[in-house]
Coordinates of C-alpha atoms in Angstrom, one line a residue:
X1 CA -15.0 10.1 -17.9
X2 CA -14.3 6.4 -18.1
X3 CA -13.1 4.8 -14.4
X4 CA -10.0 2.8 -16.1
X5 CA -8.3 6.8 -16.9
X6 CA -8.8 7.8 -13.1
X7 CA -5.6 6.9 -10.8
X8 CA -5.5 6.1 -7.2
X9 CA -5.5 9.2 -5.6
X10 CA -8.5 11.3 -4.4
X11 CA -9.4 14.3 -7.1
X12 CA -8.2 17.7 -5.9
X13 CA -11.3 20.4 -5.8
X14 CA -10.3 22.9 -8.7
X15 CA -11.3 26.2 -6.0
X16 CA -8.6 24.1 -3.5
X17 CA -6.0 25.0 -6.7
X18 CA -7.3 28.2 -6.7
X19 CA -7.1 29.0 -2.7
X20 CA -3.2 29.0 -3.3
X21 CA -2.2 32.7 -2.9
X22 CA 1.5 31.6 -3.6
X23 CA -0.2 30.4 -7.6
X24 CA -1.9 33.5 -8.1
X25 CA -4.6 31.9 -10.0
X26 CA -7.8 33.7 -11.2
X27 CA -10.6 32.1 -12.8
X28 CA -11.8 34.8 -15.8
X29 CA -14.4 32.3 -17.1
X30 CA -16.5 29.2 -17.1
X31 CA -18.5 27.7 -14.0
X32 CA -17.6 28.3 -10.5
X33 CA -18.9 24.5 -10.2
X34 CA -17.5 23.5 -6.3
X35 CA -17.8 20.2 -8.2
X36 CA -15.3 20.3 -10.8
X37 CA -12.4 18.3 -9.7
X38 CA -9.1 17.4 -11.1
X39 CA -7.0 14.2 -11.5
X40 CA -3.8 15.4 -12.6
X41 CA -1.8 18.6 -14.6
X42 CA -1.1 18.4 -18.5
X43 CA 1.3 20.7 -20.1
X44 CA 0.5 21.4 -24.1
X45 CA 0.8 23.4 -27.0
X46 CA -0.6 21.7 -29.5
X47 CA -3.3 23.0 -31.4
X48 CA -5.7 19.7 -31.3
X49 CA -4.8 18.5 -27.3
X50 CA -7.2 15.9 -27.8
X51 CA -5.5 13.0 -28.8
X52 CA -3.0 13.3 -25.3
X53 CA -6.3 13.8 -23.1
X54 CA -7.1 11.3 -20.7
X55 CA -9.6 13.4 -18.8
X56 CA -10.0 15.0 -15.8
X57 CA -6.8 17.1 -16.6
X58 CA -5.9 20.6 -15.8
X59 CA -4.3 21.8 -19.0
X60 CA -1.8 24.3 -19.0
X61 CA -1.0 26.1 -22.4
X62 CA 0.5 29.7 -23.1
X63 CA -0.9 29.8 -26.3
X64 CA 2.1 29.2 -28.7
X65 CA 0.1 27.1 -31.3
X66 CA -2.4 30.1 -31.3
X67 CA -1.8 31.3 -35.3
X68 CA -1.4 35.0 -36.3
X69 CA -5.2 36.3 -36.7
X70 CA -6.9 33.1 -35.1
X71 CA -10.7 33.9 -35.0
X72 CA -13.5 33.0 -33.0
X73 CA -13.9 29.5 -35.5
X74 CA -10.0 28.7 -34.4
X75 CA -11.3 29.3 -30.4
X76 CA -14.1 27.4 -30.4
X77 CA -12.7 24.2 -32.1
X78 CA -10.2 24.4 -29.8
X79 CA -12.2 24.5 -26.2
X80 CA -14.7 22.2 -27.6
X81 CA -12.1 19.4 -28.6
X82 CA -10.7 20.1 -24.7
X83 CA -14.5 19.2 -23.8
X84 CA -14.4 16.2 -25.8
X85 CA -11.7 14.9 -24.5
X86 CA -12.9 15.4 -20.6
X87 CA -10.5 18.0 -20.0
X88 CA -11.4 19.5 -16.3
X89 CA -10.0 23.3 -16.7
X90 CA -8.0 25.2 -18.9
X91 CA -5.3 27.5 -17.2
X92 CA -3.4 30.1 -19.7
X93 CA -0.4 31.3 -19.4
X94 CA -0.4 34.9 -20.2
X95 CA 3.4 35.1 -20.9
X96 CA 5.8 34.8 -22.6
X97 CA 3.8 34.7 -26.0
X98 CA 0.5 36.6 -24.8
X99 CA 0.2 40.0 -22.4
X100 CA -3.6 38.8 -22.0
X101 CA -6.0 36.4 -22.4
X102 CA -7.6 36.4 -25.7
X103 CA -10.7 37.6 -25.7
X104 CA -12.0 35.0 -28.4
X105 CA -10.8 32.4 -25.8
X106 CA -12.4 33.2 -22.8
X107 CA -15.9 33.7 -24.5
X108 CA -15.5 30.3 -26.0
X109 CA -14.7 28.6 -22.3
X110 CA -17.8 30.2 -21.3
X111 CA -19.9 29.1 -24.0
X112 CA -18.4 25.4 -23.4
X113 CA -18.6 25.9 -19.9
X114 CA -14.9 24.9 -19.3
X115 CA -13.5 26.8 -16.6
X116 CA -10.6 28.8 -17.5
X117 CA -8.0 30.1 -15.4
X118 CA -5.4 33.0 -16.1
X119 CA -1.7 32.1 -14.8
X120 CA 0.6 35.1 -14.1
X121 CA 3.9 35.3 -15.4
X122 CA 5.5 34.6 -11.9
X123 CA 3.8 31.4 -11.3
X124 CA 5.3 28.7 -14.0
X125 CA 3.4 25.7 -15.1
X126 CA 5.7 23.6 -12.6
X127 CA 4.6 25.1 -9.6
X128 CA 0.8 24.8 -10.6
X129 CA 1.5 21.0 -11.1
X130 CA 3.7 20.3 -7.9
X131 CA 1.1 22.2 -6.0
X132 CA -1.8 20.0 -7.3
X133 CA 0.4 17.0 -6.5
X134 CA 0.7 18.1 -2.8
X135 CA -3.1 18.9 -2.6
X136 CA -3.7 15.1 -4.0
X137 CA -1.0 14.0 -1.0
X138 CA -2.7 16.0 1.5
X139 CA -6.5 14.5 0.2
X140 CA -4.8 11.2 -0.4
X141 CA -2.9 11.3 3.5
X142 CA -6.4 12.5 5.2
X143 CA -8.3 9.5 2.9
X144 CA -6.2 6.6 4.4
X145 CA -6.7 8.2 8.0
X146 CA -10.3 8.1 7.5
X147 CA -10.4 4.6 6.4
X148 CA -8.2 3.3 9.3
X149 CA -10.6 5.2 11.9
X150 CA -13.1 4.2 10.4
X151 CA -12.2 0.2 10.0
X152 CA -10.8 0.2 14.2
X153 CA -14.6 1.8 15.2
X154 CA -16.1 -1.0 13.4
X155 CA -13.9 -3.5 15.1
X156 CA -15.1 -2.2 18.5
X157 CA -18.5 -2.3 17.3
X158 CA -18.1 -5.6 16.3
X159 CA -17.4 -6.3 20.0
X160 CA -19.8 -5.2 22.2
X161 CA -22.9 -7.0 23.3
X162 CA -25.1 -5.8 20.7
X163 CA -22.5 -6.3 18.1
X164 CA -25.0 -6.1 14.7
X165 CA -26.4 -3.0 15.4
X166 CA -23.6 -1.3 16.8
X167 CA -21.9 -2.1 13.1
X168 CA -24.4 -0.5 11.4
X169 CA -24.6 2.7 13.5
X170 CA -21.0 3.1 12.8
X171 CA -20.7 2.2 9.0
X172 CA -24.0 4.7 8.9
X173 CA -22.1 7.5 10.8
X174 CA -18.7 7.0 8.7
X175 CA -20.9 6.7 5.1
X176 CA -23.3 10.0 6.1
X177 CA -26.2 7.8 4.8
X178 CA -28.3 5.3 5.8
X179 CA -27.1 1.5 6.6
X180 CA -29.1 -1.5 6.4
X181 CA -29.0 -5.6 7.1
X182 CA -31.7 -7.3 5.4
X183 CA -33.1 -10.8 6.2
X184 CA -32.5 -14.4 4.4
X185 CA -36.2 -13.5 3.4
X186 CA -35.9 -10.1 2.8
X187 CA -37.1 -8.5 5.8
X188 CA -35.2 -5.6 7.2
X189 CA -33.6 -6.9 10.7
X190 CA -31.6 -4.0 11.5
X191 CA -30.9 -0.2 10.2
X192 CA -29.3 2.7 11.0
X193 CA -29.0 6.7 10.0
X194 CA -31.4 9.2 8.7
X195 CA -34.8 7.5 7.0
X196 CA -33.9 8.0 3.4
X197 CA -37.7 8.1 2.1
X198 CA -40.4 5.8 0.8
X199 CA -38.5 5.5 -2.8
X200 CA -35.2 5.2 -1.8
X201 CA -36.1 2.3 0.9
X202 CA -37.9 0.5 -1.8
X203 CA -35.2 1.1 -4.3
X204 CA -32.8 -0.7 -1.9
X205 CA -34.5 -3.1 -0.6
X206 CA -34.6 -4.3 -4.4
X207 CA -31.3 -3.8 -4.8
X208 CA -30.6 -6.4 -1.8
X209 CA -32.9 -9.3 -3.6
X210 CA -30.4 -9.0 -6.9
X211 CA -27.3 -9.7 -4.9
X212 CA -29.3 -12.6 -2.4
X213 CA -28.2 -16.1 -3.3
X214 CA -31.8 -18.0 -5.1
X215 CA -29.6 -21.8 -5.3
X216 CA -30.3 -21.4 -9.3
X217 CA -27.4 -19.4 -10.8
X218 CA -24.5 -17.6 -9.8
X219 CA -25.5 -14.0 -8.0
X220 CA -23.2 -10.8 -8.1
X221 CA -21.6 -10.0 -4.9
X222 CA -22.4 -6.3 -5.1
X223 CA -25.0 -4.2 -6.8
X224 CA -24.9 -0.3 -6.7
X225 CA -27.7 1.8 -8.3
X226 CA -28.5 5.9 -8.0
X227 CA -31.8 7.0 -6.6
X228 CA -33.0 10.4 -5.4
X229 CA -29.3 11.7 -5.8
X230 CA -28.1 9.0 -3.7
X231 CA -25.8 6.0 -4.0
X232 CA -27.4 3.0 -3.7
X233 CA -25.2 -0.4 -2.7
X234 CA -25.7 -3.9 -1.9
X235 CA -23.6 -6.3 -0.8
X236 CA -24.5 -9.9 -0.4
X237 CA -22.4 -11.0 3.1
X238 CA -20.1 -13.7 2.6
X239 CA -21.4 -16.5 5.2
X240 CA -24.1 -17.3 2.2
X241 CA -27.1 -17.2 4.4
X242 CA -28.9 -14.3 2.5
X243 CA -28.2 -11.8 4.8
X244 CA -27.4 -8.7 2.6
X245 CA -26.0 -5.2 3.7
X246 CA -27.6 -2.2 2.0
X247 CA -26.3 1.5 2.0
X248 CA -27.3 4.8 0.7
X249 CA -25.5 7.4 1.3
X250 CA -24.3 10.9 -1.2
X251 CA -21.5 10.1 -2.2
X252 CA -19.3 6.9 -3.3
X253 CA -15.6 6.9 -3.4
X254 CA -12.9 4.4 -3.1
X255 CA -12.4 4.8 0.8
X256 CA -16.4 4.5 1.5
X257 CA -16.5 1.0 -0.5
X258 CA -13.4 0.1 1.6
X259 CA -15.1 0.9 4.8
X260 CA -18.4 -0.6 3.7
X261 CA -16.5 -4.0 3.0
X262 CA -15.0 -4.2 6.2
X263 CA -18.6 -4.0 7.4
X264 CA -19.3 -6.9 5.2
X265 CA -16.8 -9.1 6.0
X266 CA -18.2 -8.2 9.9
X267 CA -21.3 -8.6 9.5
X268 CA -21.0 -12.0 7.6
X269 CA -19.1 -13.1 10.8
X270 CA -21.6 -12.0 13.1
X271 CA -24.9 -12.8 11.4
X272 CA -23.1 -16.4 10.3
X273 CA -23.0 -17.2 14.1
X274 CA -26.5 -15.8 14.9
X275 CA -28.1 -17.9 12.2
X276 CA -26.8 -21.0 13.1
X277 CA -26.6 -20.9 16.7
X278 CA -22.9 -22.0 16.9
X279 CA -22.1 -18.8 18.3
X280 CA -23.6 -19.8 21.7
X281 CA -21.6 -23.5 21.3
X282 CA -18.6 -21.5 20.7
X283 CA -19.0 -19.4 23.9
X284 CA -19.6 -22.6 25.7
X285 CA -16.8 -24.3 25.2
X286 CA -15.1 -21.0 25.7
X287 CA -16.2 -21.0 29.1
X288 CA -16.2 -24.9 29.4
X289 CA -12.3 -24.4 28.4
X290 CA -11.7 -22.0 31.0
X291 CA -13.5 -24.0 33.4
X292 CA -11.0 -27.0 33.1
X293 CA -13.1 -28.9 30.8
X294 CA -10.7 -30.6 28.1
X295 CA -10.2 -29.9 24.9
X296 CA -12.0 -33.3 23.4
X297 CA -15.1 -32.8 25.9
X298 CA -16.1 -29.2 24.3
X299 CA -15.1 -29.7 20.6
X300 CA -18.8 -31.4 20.4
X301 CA -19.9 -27.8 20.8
X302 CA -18.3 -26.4 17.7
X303 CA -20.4 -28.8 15.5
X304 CA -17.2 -31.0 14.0
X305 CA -15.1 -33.2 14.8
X306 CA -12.2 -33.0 13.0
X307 CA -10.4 -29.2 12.1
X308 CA -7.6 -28.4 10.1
X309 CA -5.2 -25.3 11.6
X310 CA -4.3 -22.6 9.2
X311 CA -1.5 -20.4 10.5
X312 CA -1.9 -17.3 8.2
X313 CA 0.9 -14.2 7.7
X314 CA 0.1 -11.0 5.7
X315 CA 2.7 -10.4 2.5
X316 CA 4.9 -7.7 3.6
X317 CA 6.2 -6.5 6.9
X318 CA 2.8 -5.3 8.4
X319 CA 1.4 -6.9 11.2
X320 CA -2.1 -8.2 11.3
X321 CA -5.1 -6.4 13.2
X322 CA -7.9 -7.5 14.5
X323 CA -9.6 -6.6 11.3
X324 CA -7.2 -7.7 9.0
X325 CA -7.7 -11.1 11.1
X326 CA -11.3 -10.9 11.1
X327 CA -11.1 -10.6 7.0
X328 CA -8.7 -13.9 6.4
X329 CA -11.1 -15.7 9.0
X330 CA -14.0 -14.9 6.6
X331 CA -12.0 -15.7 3.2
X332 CA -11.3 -19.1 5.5
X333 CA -14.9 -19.5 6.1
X334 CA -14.4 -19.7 10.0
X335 CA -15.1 -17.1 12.5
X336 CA -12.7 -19.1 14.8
X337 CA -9.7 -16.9 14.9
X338 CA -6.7 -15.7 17.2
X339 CA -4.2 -13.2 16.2
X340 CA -0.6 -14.3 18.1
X341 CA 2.2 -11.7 17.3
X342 CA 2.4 -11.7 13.6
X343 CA 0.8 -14.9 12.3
X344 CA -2.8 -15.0 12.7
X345 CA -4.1 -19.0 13.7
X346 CA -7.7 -20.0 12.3
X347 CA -9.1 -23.2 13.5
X348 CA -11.1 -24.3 9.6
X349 CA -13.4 -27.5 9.6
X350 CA -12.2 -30.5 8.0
X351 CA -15.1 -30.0 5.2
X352 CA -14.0 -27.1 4.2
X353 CA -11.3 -26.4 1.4
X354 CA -8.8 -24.0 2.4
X355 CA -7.4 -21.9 -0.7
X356 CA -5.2 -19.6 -1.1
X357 CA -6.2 -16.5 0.0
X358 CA -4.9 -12.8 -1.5
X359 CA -2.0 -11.2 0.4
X360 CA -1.2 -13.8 2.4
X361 CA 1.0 -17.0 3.1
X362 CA -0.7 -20.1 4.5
X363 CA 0.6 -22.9 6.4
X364 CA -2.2 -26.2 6.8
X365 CA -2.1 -28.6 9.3
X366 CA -4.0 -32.1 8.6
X367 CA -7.2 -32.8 9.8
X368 CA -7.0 -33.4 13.4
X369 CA -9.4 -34.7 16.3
X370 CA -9.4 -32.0 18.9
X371 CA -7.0 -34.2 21.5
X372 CA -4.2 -33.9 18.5
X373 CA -4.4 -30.1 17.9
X374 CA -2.0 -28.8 19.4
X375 CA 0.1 -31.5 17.1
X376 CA -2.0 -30.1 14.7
X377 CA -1.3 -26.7 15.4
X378 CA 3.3 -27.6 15.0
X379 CA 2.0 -28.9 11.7
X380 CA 0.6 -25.5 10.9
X381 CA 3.7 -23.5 12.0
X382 CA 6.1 -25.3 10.0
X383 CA 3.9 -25.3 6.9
X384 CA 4.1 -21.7 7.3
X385 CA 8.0 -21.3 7.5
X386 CA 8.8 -23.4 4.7
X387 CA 6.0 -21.1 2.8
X388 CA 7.2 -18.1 3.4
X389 CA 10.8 -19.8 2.8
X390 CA 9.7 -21.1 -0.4
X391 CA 7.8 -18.3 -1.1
X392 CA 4.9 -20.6 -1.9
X393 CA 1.2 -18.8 -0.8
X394 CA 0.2 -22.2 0.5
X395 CA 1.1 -25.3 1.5
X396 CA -0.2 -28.3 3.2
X397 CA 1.2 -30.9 5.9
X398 CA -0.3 -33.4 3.4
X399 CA -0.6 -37.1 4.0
X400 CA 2.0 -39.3 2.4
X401 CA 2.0 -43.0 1.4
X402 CA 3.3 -45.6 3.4
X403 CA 7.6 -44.8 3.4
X404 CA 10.3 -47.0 4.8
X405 CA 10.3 -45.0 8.5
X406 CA 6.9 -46.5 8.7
X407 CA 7.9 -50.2 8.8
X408 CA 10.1 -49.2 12.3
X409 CA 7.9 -49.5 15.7
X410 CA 6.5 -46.2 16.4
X411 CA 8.5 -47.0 20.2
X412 CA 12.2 -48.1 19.1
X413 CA 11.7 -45.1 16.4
X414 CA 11.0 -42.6 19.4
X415 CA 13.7 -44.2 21.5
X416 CA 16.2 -44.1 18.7
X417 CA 15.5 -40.3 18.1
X418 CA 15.6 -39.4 21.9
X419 CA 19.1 -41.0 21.9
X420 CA 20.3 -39.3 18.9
X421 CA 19.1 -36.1 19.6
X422 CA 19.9 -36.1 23.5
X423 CA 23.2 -33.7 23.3
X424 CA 20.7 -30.9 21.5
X425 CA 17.7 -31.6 23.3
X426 CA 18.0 -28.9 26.1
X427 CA 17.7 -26.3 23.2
X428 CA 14.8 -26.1 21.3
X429 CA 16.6 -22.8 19.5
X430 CA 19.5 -26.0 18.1
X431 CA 16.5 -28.6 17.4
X432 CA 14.2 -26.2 15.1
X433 CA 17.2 -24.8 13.4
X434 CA 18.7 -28.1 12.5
X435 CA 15.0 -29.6 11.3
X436 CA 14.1 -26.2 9.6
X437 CA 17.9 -26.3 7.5
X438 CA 17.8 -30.2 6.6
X439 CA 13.9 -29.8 5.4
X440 CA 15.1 -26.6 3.0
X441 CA 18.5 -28.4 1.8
X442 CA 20.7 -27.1 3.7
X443 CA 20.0 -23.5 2.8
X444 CA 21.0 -20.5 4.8
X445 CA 19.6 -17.9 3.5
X446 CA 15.9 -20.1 3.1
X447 CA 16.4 -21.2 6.7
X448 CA 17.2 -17.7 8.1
X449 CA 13.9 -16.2 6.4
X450 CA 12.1 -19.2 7.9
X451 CA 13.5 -18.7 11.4
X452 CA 13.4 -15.1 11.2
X453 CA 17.3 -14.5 12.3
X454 CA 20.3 -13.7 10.2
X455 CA 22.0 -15.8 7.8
X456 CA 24.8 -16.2 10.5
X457 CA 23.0 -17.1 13.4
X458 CA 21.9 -19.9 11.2
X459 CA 25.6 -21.4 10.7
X460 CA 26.3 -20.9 14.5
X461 CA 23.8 -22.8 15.3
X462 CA 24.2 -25.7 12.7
X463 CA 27.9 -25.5 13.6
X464 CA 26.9 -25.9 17.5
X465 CA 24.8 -28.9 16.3
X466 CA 27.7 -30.5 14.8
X467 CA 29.6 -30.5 17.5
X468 CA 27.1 -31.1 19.9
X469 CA 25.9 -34.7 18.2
X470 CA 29.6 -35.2 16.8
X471 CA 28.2 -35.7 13.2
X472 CA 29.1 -34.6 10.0
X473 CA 26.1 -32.8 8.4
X474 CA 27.8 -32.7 4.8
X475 CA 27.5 -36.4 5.3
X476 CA 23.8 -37.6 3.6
X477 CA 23.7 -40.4 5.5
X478 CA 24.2 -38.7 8.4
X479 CA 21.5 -36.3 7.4
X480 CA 18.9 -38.9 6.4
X481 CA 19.4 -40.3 10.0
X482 CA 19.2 -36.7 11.4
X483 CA 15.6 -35.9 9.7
X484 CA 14.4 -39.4 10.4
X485 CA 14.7 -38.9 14.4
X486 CA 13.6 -35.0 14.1
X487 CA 10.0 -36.1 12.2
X488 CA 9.5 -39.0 14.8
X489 CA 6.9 -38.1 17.2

């Protein structure tokens, strides 16, 4: 059955459908396969259902395009076009048309070896489907519960003072297989779970040499292969070192590759430190930083001196987790991250192109010398509020060419703006509200989505602006004065 056809939900087992005593569904023949699984219920009475297949179906029929007299021949067309088609089981409806199963058609499901199941007349094709749609809810609820388990043990993992190993004992665990971090030079460093045997080792650790960077054309991220009745996967970790992550494990499904990515995306983080030592500069200045040291003395420890700050917020209403954090860090290219309420802050060398990233909205400061960070860091902020005001994904507190506010000395501008802005100054709430409004136009609704507060609180506070500074705000001049004294430093 071809992967585009299958939806995402988890496959219900067919005996699951069958454990239903309110159904009252038998199974008279075919397989009693524990592996037959299906995607979905198909109601149909046509006498060719192949054509409206999509596979994986459990299709329901009571027989009505069954002809007066139909023979064996009629039967067995009919099952085998099912088969074609990837039909998962056949369940018949045994009235009102039929009393019984026909005899012709249950010895041609067992010659096909398509299960076939006998519905009573209480139980109507409706209930069959709405119960395999609460089985897929159930399977699809206990899926998402194992994935978010799974992804907070592999933060904590992540964090304690054998961090790589720890990963890989948990993505090992979680998987039921073996887990496995391989070398720049192939060599195993580190591996976890049940010895898989001589092939299967070898197998992999093939696997792992397709996926490693060679420097002479482009390498797959990922490469899966089956061996011994196992899954095989590689993934080459994002820091591009060579380190690669290996699994094997029985089975592969959507929630194990989402919990073997999260490994990835941790691993790439922790191996990208190891590698180049910075992760014992970065703890340095950690503890130089918390030792008084300022900010300009340590930045020498984090290998360069100028960084750009990214202030990052997830599309939608969900907070960022650690892991969610850990994840835009590694799309960044930075390991250097801190998650404040819901806007996660990543500290990205100057070198280092920041794209847009999936599922988020980015706000970029300039490049800054660590005594202008926190400058840097404003930058970032309001990058992000016009963003997500915008609705841009990105954008960037970019330079600008020379303008007319730069012919006025930097000190008669600042004194100018202090005076201007002195009746509002005691409320940072009035200052951001009146900057954010004059950069979006004078929208409210941008400038409340910006500012997070309602529409109203926005024209309360520009209306206690006015009054405060005694201007007239529909007045462009008077705005153009306004926005030159709120961008001076």
């Amino acid at each position: 059955m071809p992967d585009p056809t299958v939806p995402p939900t988890p496959p219900v087992p067919l005996d699951a459908l069958l454990a239903r005593a309110d159904l009252g569904l038998r199974r008279i023949a075919g397989p009693a396969d524990p592996a037959v699984v299906l995607h979905w219920a198909h109601t149909s009475e046509m006498a060719d259902p192949y054509p409206y297949l999509l596979g994986g179906e459990l299709l329901l029929s009571a027989g009505v395009h069954i002809p007066d007299g139909a023979g064996a021949g009629y039967f067995d067309a009919y099952v085998s076009r099912i088969v074609a088609a990837g039909g998962a089981a056949l369940g018949f409806g045994v009235a009102p048309v039929h009393d019984t199963v026909p005899g012709a058609l249950v010895e041609a499901c067992e010659m096909h070896g398509l299960p076939l199941l006998e519905v009573p007349p209480r139980t109507t094709f409706s209930a069959v489907a709405r119960a395999l749609w609460q089985l897929m809810a159930q399977a699809r609820t206990a899926e998402l519960r194992r994935v978010t388990e799974a992804q907070q043990s592999l933060a904590t993992a992540a964090a304690r003072p054998n961090p790589v190993p720890s990963v890989l004992q948990q993505l090992a665990r979680r998987l039921g297989g073996r887990a496995v971090l391989y070398g720049p030079e192939g060599t195993r460093i580190a591996a976890a779970g049940p010895d898989p045997g001589e092939a299967v080792r070898t197998a992999l650790a093939k696997l792992a040499e397709v996926v490693r960077p060679s420097g002479e054309e482009p390498s797959p991220s990922s490469a899966s292969d089956t061996v011994a009745g196992l899954r095989l996967v590689a993934h080459a970790l994002g820091n591009g070192e060579g380190f690669v992550l290996g699994t094997a494990a029985p089975q592969r499904d959507a929630g194990d590759h989402t919990i073997a990515s999260v490994a990835a995306v941790l691993l790439s983080l922790l191996t990208g430190d190891r590698h180049s030592g910075s992760g014992a500069g970065r703890s340095s200045a950690l503890v130089r930083l918390l030792l008084g040291a300022a900010p300009a003395e340590v930045a020498p420890l984090l290998g360069e001196d100028r960084w750009r700050v990214v202030h990052g917020r997830p599309d939608g209403r969900v907070a960022p987790d650690p892991v969610a954090a850990s994840a835009l860090g590694a799309a960044l290219g930075s390991s250097l991250v801190d998650v404040a309420g819901e806007v996660v802050r990543v500290l990205v060398p100057d070198g280092r192109t920041v794209e847009r990233v999936q599922g988020w909205t980015l706000g970029v400061s300039a490049a800054a010398s660590p005594r202008d960070w926190p400058a840097a860091d404003t930058q970032a902020a309001r990058a992000l509020a016009r963003a997500r005001a915008t609705r841009a994904p990105l954008l960037r507190h970019g330079d600008r060419p020379a303008a007319l506010t730069d012919l006025v000395p930097p000190a008669e501008a600042a004194a100018h703006a202090r005076a201007l802005l002195a009746p509002i100054e005691q409320s940072p709430a009035l200052v951001d509200t009146l900057r954010t409004w004059l950069s979006l136009h004078g929208s409210w609704d941008r400038t409340a989505v910006a500012l997070d507060v309602h529409r109203n609180t926005v024209r309360q506070r520009v209306a206690r602006c006015a009054a405060l500074l005694d201007a007239d705000l529909d007045d462009p001049d008077v705005r153009m004065e306004l926005w030159f004294a709120l961008r001076t430093p």
